[in-house]
Amino acid sequence: MTTVLDRARSLSVPRWARPFLIALLLVLILAITVTLTGQTQLTSSGTAEAAVRLALPILFAGLGGLWSERAGIINIGLEGMMILGTWGAAWAGYQWGPWAALVGGLVFGALGGLLHAVATVTFNVNHIVSGVAITLLGMGLTKYLSTLIFEPISQNPRESPRLQGFTEFDVPLLSSGLRALEQQQRVFVSDLAGLLGGLVTGLTPVVLLGVLLVPVSYLVLWRTPFGLRLRAAGESPVAAETLGVNVVAHKYAAVIVSGGLAGLGGAALALNPGQLGYLENQVGGRGYIGLAAMIFGNWRPAGLLAGSALFGYVDGLQLRAGGEAVHALLYAATLLAVVVAVLWVARRRWVPAALALVGGLVVYGLYWTIDTVPTEFATYAPQLVTLLVLAVASQRLRPPAALGVEYRRGEGG
């Protein structure tokens, strides 16, 4: 028996390959669901393309939260910084074009981050109180500025004039080849082709920037002396100060970068091809969902990307296909719960396996008793998924040790 277990451990999957295997498993579950329910929108290229656009603002906001919280500053004000970013992007983009819109969103969001840094780092204001105040300030300030500047042009104080967007492009050959495979309607192959096809179709520089910032954030925060000092400020600021680290400067830098990234999330909303402009309340809680994606990812860039993709996918699915597709997603969730239960059984973890199985049975019972998810619930599917994911992931989270802890210069002296 010992020999068998030793061989099993020697055949364990390398760490770098696990995300790819998990992704393939999820595609297989979706492919089975499509075959059994007939809801082809679950794996269509259109759904994947919509998911990318909807995940972008969440990704930017989550990266902003990552930078701030790795330095020990809770940034619940991401929502307000995104709101400032949408207005700044619309104002700059209307005058100078889409690239200026990105810069405008970045600058306005960074100003919100600077205000949060002054409040929390310099004056030791409670991080939650400061974040809520910045969100309220962002909502009120953008409403005032929109009435002052946009209303004479658009004749509507709630929205800006239409902006010029980026030209969309596809990856040559790859996009057309995947589209051809998707149309063949082969189980798993066409499903995989549809999902991958949506990732290489209708791209813009904003999409490329969002994807690029994930590895850049990892390299800066985990592979540079600056990143090491910044994370030390979030783990043990007193110890970092005794080693000569300027903790205050690193916290300021982190929160300003955090605001700038959240502002880019607002710019991504303003430059969305379906919107192209500022619209009051268009952020719609995505700053909070970005924060949830960061927590789901355990304060790591790769996990954050996965969380953003999940929330963007659910949002895109409910927008394109409504309650019937979300209803089919319950079936997929049942299959996933069974797989998770089997994996726990293989590890001889009986309690988690039983909980996963019971959860799957409850979801399947819900799927069996209703024919479609009501529109009211389908609309809020991303928020419901956010709550569910955080509840499931809460047991494995490891936030920075000094997150939210007050710090005063000289404590390590």
Short mmCIF file of C-alpha atoms in Angstrom, two decimals:
data_model
loop_
_atom_site.label_atom_id
_atom_site.label_comp_id
_atom_site.label_asym_id
_atom_site.label_seq_id
_atom_site.Cartn_x
_atom_site.Cartn_y
_atom_site.Cartn_z
CA MET A 1 0.00 0.00 0.00
CA THR A 2 2.85 2.39 0.88
CA THR A 3 4.50 1.68 -2.47
CA VAL A 4 1.32 2.57 -4.35
CA LEU A 5 0.99 5.86 -2.46
CA ASP A 6 4.63 6.72 -3.14
CA ARG A 7 4.11 6.11 -6.86
CA ALA A 8 1.00 8.27 -6.83
CA ARG A 9 2.92 11.13 -5.24
CA SER A 10 5.73 10.76 -7.79
CA LEU A 11 3.13 11.16 -10.57
CA SER A 12 1.73 14.37 -9.10
CA VAL A 13 1.02 17.12 -11.59
CA PRO A 14 3.65 19.90 -11.79
CA ARG A 15 2.45 23.16 -10.25
CA TRP A 16 2.73 25.12 -13.50
CA ALA A 17 0.44 22.63 -15.30
CA ARG A 18 -2.39 22.68 -12.74
CA PRO A 19 -4.13 25.84 -14.02
CA PHE A 20 -4.27 24.36 -17.54
CA LEU A 21 -5.72 21.08 -16.27
CA ILE A 22 -8.31 22.95 -14.20
CA ALA A 23 -9.24 25.04 -17.24
CA LEU A 24 -9.64 21.92 -19.41
CA LEU A 25 -11.76 20.28 -16.71
CA LEU A 26 -14.07 23.31 -16.59
CA VAL A 27 -14.39 23.31 -20.39
CA LEU A 28 -15.25 19.59 -20.27
CA ILE A 29 -17.96 20.25 -17.66
CA LEU A 30 -19.39 23.06 -19.80
CA ALA A 31 -19.25 20.84 -22.91
CA ILE A 32 -21.22 18.09 -21.14
CA THR A 33 -23.72 20.70 -19.95
CA VAL A 34 -24.15 22.07 -23.48
CA THR A 35 -24.72 18.56 -24.84
CA LEU A 36 -27.32 17.68 -22.20
CA THR A 37 -29.13 21.03 -21.98
CA GLY A 38 -28.75 22.40 -25.52
CA GLN A 39 -27.62 25.82 -24.22
CA THR A 40 -24.88 26.49 -26.78
CA GLN A 41 -24.36 30.02 -25.46
CA LEU A 42 -22.42 28.53 -22.54
CA THR A 43 -19.40 27.98 -24.78
CA SER A 44 -20.03 30.31 -27.72
CA SER A 45 -17.37 32.73 -28.93
CA GLY A 46 -19.85 35.58 -28.47
CA THR A 47 -20.19 34.78 -24.77
CA ALA A 48 -16.41 34.53 -24.35
CA GLU A 49 -15.89 37.86 -26.15
CA ALA A 50 -18.50 39.54 -23.94
CA ALA A 51 -16.88 37.96 -20.87
CA VAL A 52 -13.50 39.49 -21.77
CA ARG A 53 -14.96 42.98 -22.07
CA LEU A 54 -16.92 42.66 -18.85
CA ALA A 55 -14.02 41.12 -16.94
CA LEU A 56 -11.61 43.93 -17.85
CA PRO A 57 -12.93 46.58 -15.41
CA ILE A 58 -13.05 43.94 -12.66
CA LEU A 59 -9.46 42.89 -13.47
CA PHE A 60 -8.15 46.46 -13.31
CA ALA A 61 -9.98 47.11 -10.03
CA GLY A 62 -8.72 43.84 -8.57
CA LEU A 63 -5.13 44.67 -9.53
CA GLY A 64 -5.60 48.02 -7.84
CA GLY A 65 -6.77 46.28 -4.69
CA LEU A 66 -3.80 43.91 -4.90
CA TRP A 67 -1.24 46.73 -4.93
CA SER A 68 -2.88 48.60 -2.06
CA GLU A 69 -3.56 45.66 0.21
CA ARG A 70 -0.15 44.09 -0.30
CA ALA A 71 1.14 47.32 1.28
CA GLY A 72 -1.28 46.93 4.19
CA ILE A 73 -3.92 49.48 3.11
CA ILE A 74 -7.50 48.22 2.72
CA ASN A 75 -8.93 49.88 -0.38
CA ILE A 76 -12.70 49.60 -0.32
CA GLY A 77 -12.69 52.91 -2.19
CA LEU A 78 -11.93 51.14 -5.49
CA GLU A 79 -15.54 51.77 -6.51
CA GLY A 80 -15.17 55.52 -6.09
CA MET A 81 -11.82 55.55 -7.90
CA MET A 82 -13.41 53.68 -10.81
CA ILE A 83 -16.21 56.25 -10.91
CA LEU A 84 -13.63 59.04 -11.06
CA GLY A 85 -11.86 57.10 -13.80
CA THR A 86 -14.98 56.82 -15.96
CA TRP A 87 -15.53 60.56 -15.83
CA GLY A 88 -11.87 61.40 -16.39
CA ALA A 89 -11.72 59.03 -19.36
CA ALA A 90 -14.86 60.51 -20.90
CA TRP A 91 -13.64 64.09 -20.42
CA ALA A 92 -10.17 63.47 -21.88
CA GLY A 93 -11.41 61.03 -24.54
CA TYR A 94 -14.01 63.46 -25.91
CA GLN A 95 -11.33 66.08 -26.50
CA TRP A 96 -8.29 64.08 -27.54
CA GLY A 97 -9.30 60.52 -28.42
CA PRO A 98 -9.14 57.02 -26.89
CA TRP A 99 -5.49 57.06 -25.79
CA ALA A 100 -6.13 60.28 -23.90
CA ALA A 101 -9.16 58.57 -22.34
CA LEU A 102 -6.88 55.92 -20.84
CA VAL A 103 -4.56 58.61 -19.45
CA GLY A 104 -7.52 60.59 -18.11
CA GLY A 105 -8.95 57.57 -16.33
CA LEU A 106 -5.51 56.73 -14.90
CA VAL A 107 -4.93 60.27 -13.60
CA PHE A 108 -8.38 60.74 -12.04
CA GLY A 109 -8.22 57.33 -10.38
CA ALA A 110 -4.71 58.07 -9.07
CA LEU A 111 -5.99 61.31 -7.54
CA GLY A 112 -8.58 59.26 -5.66
CA GLY A 113 -5.79 56.94 -4.54
CA LEU A 114 -3.70 59.88 -3.38
CA LEU A 115 -6.60 61.14 -1.27
CA HIS A 116 -7.01 57.69 0.27
CA ALA A 117 -3.27 57.56 1.02
CA VAL A 118 -3.30 60.96 2.71
CA ALA A 119 -6.25 59.92 4.87
CA THR A 120 -5.04 56.46 5.85
CA VAL A 121 -1.23 56.78 5.89
CA THR A 122 -0.70 60.36 7.04
CA PHE A 123 -3.75 60.90 9.25
CA ASN A 124 -4.45 57.24 10.20
CA VAL A 125 -8.13 57.45 9.29
CA ASN A 126 -9.87 54.09 9.45
CA HIS A 127 -9.37 52.44 6.06
CA ILE A 128 -13.00 51.41 5.63
CA VAL A 129 -14.29 54.87 6.57
CA SER A 130 -11.90 56.54 4.13
CA GLY A 131 -12.82 54.13 1.33
CA VAL A 132 -16.54 54.68 1.78
CA ALA A 133 -16.00 58.44 1.89
CA ILE A 134 -14.04 58.37 -1.37
CA THR A 135 -16.79 56.34 -3.06
CA LEU A 136 -19.40 58.87 -1.94
CA LEU A 137 -17.14 61.71 -3.01
CA GLY A 138 -16.59 60.13 -6.42
CA MET A 139 -20.32 59.75 -6.98
CA GLY A 140 -21.09 63.33 -5.97
CA LEU A 141 -18.14 64.96 -7.71
CA THR A 142 -18.68 63.23 -11.05
CA LYS A 143 -22.37 64.09 -10.95
CA TYR A 144 -21.52 67.76 -10.39
CA LEU A 145 -18.82 67.81 -13.07
CA SER A 146 -21.08 66.01 -15.54
CA THR A 147 -23.81 68.60 -15.02
CA LEU A 148 -21.28 71.40 -15.37
CA ILE A 149 -19.35 70.17 -18.41
CA PHE A 150 -21.29 67.44 -20.24
CA GLU A 151 -24.85 68.76 -20.04
CA PRO A 152 -24.24 71.75 -22.37
CA ILE A 153 -22.85 69.32 -24.97
CA SER A 154 -24.98 66.17 -24.62
CA GLN A 155 -28.10 67.90 -23.24
CA ASN A 156 -28.11 65.26 -20.50
CA PRO A 157 -26.38 65.69 -17.12
CA ARG A 158 -26.20 61.93 -16.67
CA GLU A 159 -24.02 61.07 -19.65
CA SER A 160 -21.18 62.36 -21.79
CA PRO A 161 -21.13 62.80 -25.55
CA ARG A 162 -20.22 59.62 -27.43
CA LEU A 163 -16.50 58.92 -27.48
CA GLN A 164 -14.25 57.68 -30.22
CA GLY A 165 -13.26 54.11 -29.39
CA PHE A 166 -10.29 51.95 -30.31
CA THR A 167 -10.38 49.98 -33.55
CA GLU A 168 -11.11 46.33 -32.83
CA PHE A 169 -8.97 43.58 -34.34
CA ASP A 170 -8.76 39.78 -34.48
CA VAL A 171 -5.70 37.54 -34.28
CA PRO A 172 -5.05 36.61 -37.94
CA LEU A 173 -5.77 33.00 -39.00
CA LEU A 174 -6.28 31.83 -35.40
CA SER A 175 -9.61 33.61 -35.06
CA SER A 176 -11.02 32.29 -38.36
CA GLY A 177 -9.72 28.76 -37.71
CA LEU A 178 -11.31 28.58 -34.28
CA ARG A 179 -14.57 29.96 -35.66
CA ALA A 180 -14.62 27.17 -38.27
CA LEU A 181 -14.07 24.54 -35.57
CA GLU A 182 -16.83 26.03 -33.44
CA GLN A 183 -19.33 25.77 -36.29
CA GLN A 184 -18.67 22.02 -36.68
CA GLN A 185 -20.52 21.37 -33.39
CA ARG A 186 -18.19 18.63 -32.14
CA VAL A 187 -18.41 17.84 -28.46
CA PHE A 188 -15.60 19.45 -26.44
CA VAL A 189 -13.56 20.42 -29.53
CA SER A 190 -16.12 22.99 -30.73
CA ASP A 191 -16.77 24.13 -27.17
CA LEU A 192 -13.07 24.72 -26.57
CA ALA A 193 -12.75 26.44 -29.95
CA GLY A 194 -15.69 28.73 -29.16
CA LEU A 195 -14.25 29.83 -25.82
CA LEU A 196 -10.76 30.33 -27.23
CA GLY A 197 -12.18 32.09 -30.28
CA GLY A 198 -13.81 34.71 -28.08
CA LEU A 199 -10.43 35.43 -26.52
CA VAL A 200 -8.82 36.32 -29.87
CA THR A 201 -11.74 38.16 -31.48
CA GLY A 202 -12.76 41.80 -31.12
CA LEU A 203 -9.59 42.77 -29.24
CA THR A 204 -8.57 46.33 -28.37
CA PRO A 205 -5.43 47.86 -26.81
CA VAL A 206 -7.34 48.02 -23.50
CA VAL A 207 -7.65 44.22 -23.48
CA LEU A 208 -3.96 43.78 -24.20
CA LEU A 209 -3.07 46.30 -21.48
CA GLY A 210 -5.20 44.46 -18.92
CA VAL A 211 -3.65 41.08 -19.73
CA LEU A 212 -0.13 42.56 -19.72
CA LEU A 213 -0.55 44.18 -16.30
CA VAL A 214 -1.08 40.78 -14.63
CA PRO A 215 2.48 39.46 -15.23
CA VAL A 216 3.90 42.98 -14.81
CA SER A 217 2.30 43.25 -11.36
CA TYR A 218 3.68 39.85 -10.42
CA LEU A 219 7.20 40.69 -11.59
CA VAL A 220 7.25 44.06 -9.86
CA LEU A 221 5.75 42.90 -6.57
CA TRP A 222 7.52 39.51 -6.28
CA ARG A 223 10.71 39.86 -8.30
CA THR A 224 12.07 43.34 -7.55
CA PRO A 225 13.57 44.97 -4.43
CA PHE A 226 10.85 47.64 -4.60
CA GLY A 227 8.13 44.99 -4.55
CA LEU A 228 9.80 43.18 -1.65
CA ARG A 229 9.86 46.39 0.39
CA LEU A 230 6.26 47.18 -0.51
CA ARG A 231 5.05 43.75 0.58
CA ALA A 232 7.15 44.02 3.75
CA ALA A 233 5.24 47.22 4.56
CA GLY A 234 2.06 45.14 4.44
CA GLU A 235 3.42 42.19 6.42
CA SER A 236 5.40 43.90 9.19
CA PRO A 237 5.89 47.65 8.75
CA VAL A 238 7.77 48.05 12.05
CA ALA A 239 10.28 45.36 11.11
CA ALA A 240 10.62 46.83 7.60
CA GLU A 241 11.36 50.27 9.08
CA THR A 242 14.11 48.87 11.30
CA LEU A 243 15.74 47.55 8.11
CA GLY A 244 15.75 51.00 6.55
CA VAL A 245 12.60 50.76 4.42
CA ASN A 246 10.69 54.02 3.96
CA VAL A 247 7.34 52.46 4.83
CA VAL A 248 5.30 55.63 4.35
CA ALA A 249 6.68 56.23 0.85
CA HIS A 250 5.98 52.65 -0.20
CA LYS A 251 2.43 52.79 1.16
CA TYR A 252 1.83 56.04 -0.70
CA ALA A 253 3.20 54.58 -3.93
CA ALA A 254 1.07 51.45 -3.59
CA VAL A 255 -2.19 53.30 -2.95
CA ILE A 256 -1.60 55.82 -5.76
CA VAL A 257 -0.86 52.96 -8.17
CA SER A 258 -3.97 51.23 -6.84
CA GLY A 259 -6.10 54.27 -7.64
CA GLY A 260 -4.55 54.57 -11.10
CA LEU A 261 -5.36 50.93 -11.89
CA ALA A 262 -8.92 51.37 -10.64
CA GLY A 263 -9.16 54.46 -12.84
CA LEU A 264 -8.07 52.35 -15.80
CA GLY A 265 -10.96 50.05 -14.92
CA GLY A 266 -13.26 53.05 -15.20
CA ALA A 267 -11.68 53.96 -18.53
CA ALA A 268 -12.26 50.39 -19.75
CA LEU A 269 -15.97 50.87 -19.00
CA ALA A 270 -16.07 54.21 -20.79
CA LEU A 271 -14.27 52.73 -23.82
CA ASN A 272 -16.38 49.57 -23.97
CA PRO A 273 -17.58 49.33 -27.61
CA GLY A 274 -21.14 48.90 -26.38
CA GLN A 275 -21.08 52.14 -24.37
CA LEU A 276 -18.30 54.55 -25.47
CA GLY A 277 -18.86 57.26 -22.91
CA TYR A 278 -19.56 58.18 -19.32
CA LEU A 279 -22.94 57.19 -17.92
CA GLU A 280 -24.07 57.83 -14.36
CA ASN A 281 -23.99 54.65 -12.23
CA GLN A 282 -22.28 52.66 -15.00
CA VAL A 283 -19.68 51.23 -12.59
CA GLY A 284 -22.49 49.31 -10.89
CA GLY A 285 -20.52 47.77 -8.03
CA ARG A 286 -17.67 46.45 -10.19
CA GLY A 287 -15.14 47.96 -7.82
CA TYR A 288 -16.48 45.77 -5.03
CA ILE A 289 -16.53 42.74 -7.33
CA GLY A 290 -12.90 43.50 -8.23
CA LEU A 291 -12.10 43.46 -4.53
CA ALA A 292 -13.89 40.11 -4.25
CA ALA A 293 -11.91 38.76 -7.22
CA MET A 294 -8.69 39.79 -5.48
CA ILE A 295 -9.74 38.00 -2.27
CA PHE A 296 -10.77 34.94 -4.30
CA GLY A 297 -7.29 34.97 -5.84
CA ASN A 298 -5.75 35.03 -2.32
CA TRP A 299 -3.96 38.33 -3.00
CA ARG A 300 -2.09 36.83 -5.99
CA PRO A 301 -2.21 38.07 -9.62
CA ALA A 302 -2.94 34.69 -11.24
CA GLY A 303 -5.79 33.89 -8.87
CA LEU A 304 -7.13 37.41 -9.36
CA LEU A 305 -7.17 36.86 -13.12
CA ALA A 306 -9.15 33.63 -12.64
CA GLY A 307 -11.64 35.36 -10.36
CA SER A 308 -12.13 38.23 -12.81
CA ALA A 309 -12.68 35.75 -15.64
CA LEU A 310 -15.30 33.88 -13.60
CA PHE A 311 -17.31 37.00 -12.76
CA GLY A 312 -16.97 38.37 -16.29
CA TYR A 313 -18.15 35.07 -17.76
CA VAL A 314 -21.27 34.90 -15.58
CA ASP A 315 -22.07 38.55 -16.36
CA GLY A 316 -21.58 38.05 -20.10
CA LEU A 317 -23.66 34.88 -20.08
CA GLN A 318 -26.66 36.47 -18.39
CA LEU A 319 -26.50 39.50 -20.70
CA ARG A 320 -26.36 37.41 -23.89
CA ALA A 321 -28.69 34.54 -23.02
CA GLY A 322 -30.63 35.52 -19.90
CA GLY A 323 -32.26 33.22 -17.38
CA GLU A 324 -32.24 30.00 -19.45
CA ALA A 325 -28.44 29.98 -19.79
CA VAL A 326 -27.98 30.82 -16.10
CA HIS A 327 -30.37 27.94 -15.36
CA ALA A 328 -28.15 25.60 -17.39
CA LEU A 329 -25.18 26.90 -15.40
CA LEU A 330 -26.78 25.30 -12.32
CA TYR A 331 -26.36 21.92 -14.02
CA ALA A 332 -22.69 22.70 -14.65
CA ALA A 333 -22.30 23.68 -10.99
CA THR A 334 -23.76 20.29 -9.99
CA LEU A 335 -21.20 18.44 -12.11
CA LEU A 336 -18.40 20.57 -10.66
CA ALA A 337 -19.54 19.78 -7.12
CA VAL A 338 -19.44 16.04 -7.89
CA VAL A 339 -15.89 16.34 -9.28
CA VAL A 340 -14.77 18.27 -6.22
CA ALA A 341 -16.34 15.63 -3.95
CA VAL A 342 -14.48 12.86 -5.79
CA LEU A 343 -11.18 14.72 -5.42
CA TRP A 344 -11.75 15.13 -1.68
CA VAL A 345 -12.58 11.41 -1.39
CA ALA A 346 -9.30 10.60 -3.17
CA ARG A 347 -7.52 12.60 -0.45
CA ARG A 348 -9.59 10.88 2.25
CA ARG A 349 -11.07 14.18 3.37
CA TRP A 350 -14.54 12.93 4.16
CA VAL A 351 -16.14 16.05 5.63
CA PRO A 352 -15.29 18.39 2.71
CA ALA A 353 -16.34 15.65 0.28
CA ALA A 354 -19.70 15.28 2.01
CA LEU A 355 -20.25 19.05 2.04
CA ALA A 356 -19.44 19.30 -1.68
CA LEU A 357 -21.80 16.44 -2.48
CA VAL A 358 -24.63 17.92 -0.40
CA GLY A 359 -24.08 21.29 -2.08
CA GLY A 360 -24.26 19.64 -5.48
CA LEU A 361 -27.49 17.88 -4.59
CA VAL A 362 -29.04 21.15 -3.41
CA VAL A 363 -28.07 22.91 -6.65
CA TYR A 364 -29.37 20.02 -8.74
CA GLY A 365 -32.64 20.08 -6.80
CA LEU A 366 -32.96 23.77 -7.64
CA TYR A 367 -32.17 23.02 -11.31
CA TRP A 368 -34.79 20.25 -11.39
CA THR A 369 -37.61 22.23 -9.76
CA ILE A 370 -37.43 25.36 -11.96
CA ASP A 371 -37.40 25.72 -15.74
CA THR A 372 -35.59 29.05 -15.91
CA VAL A 373 -33.99 31.54 -13.57
CA PRO A 374 -36.16 34.66 -13.17
CA THR A 375 -34.76 37.76 -14.82
CA GLU A 376 -34.40 39.53 -11.47
CA PHE A 377 -32.07 36.80 -10.19
CA ALA A 378 -30.25 36.33 -13.51
CA THR A 379 -29.36 40.03 -13.61
CA TYR A 380 -27.63 39.73 -10.25
CA ALA A 381 -25.96 36.41 -11.03
CA PRO A 382 -22.41 37.91 -10.86
CA GLN A 383 -23.09 39.31 -7.39
CA LEU A 384 -24.56 36.00 -6.22
CA VAL A 385 -21.54 34.13 -7.60
CA THR A 386 -19.31 36.63 -5.76
CA LEU A 387 -20.94 35.78 -2.43
CA LEU A 388 -20.84 32.03 -3.10
CA VAL A 389 -17.20 32.02 -4.17
CA LEU A 390 -16.08 34.07 -1.18
CA ALA A 391 -17.98 31.76 1.16
CA VAL A 392 -16.28 28.69 -0.35
CA ALA A 393 -12.81 30.24 -0.52
CA SER A 394 -12.83 31.81 2.93
CA GLN A 395 -11.09 28.86 4.59
CA ARG A 396 -7.91 29.06 2.51
CA LEU A 397 -7.32 32.82 2.51
CA ARG A 398 -4.10 34.34 3.77
CA PRO A 399 -4.21 38.17 3.70
CA PRO A 400 -1.14 40.31 4.43
CA ALA A 401 -0.42 40.16 8.16
CA ALA A 402 -0.59 43.92 8.78
CA LEU A 403 -3.56 44.60 6.49
CA GLY A 404 -5.62 47.45 7.94
CA VAL A 405 -3.24 47.98 10.88
CA GLU A 406 -2.46 51.61 11.76
CA TYR A 407 1.16 52.60 11.32
CA ARG A 408 3.02 55.74 12.43
CA ARG A 409 6.44 56.75 11.20
CA GLY A 410 9.15 56.04 13.74
CA GLU A 411 7.53 53.02 15.40
CA GLY A 412 10.44 50.87 14.33
CA GLY A 413 13.04 53.32 15.54
#
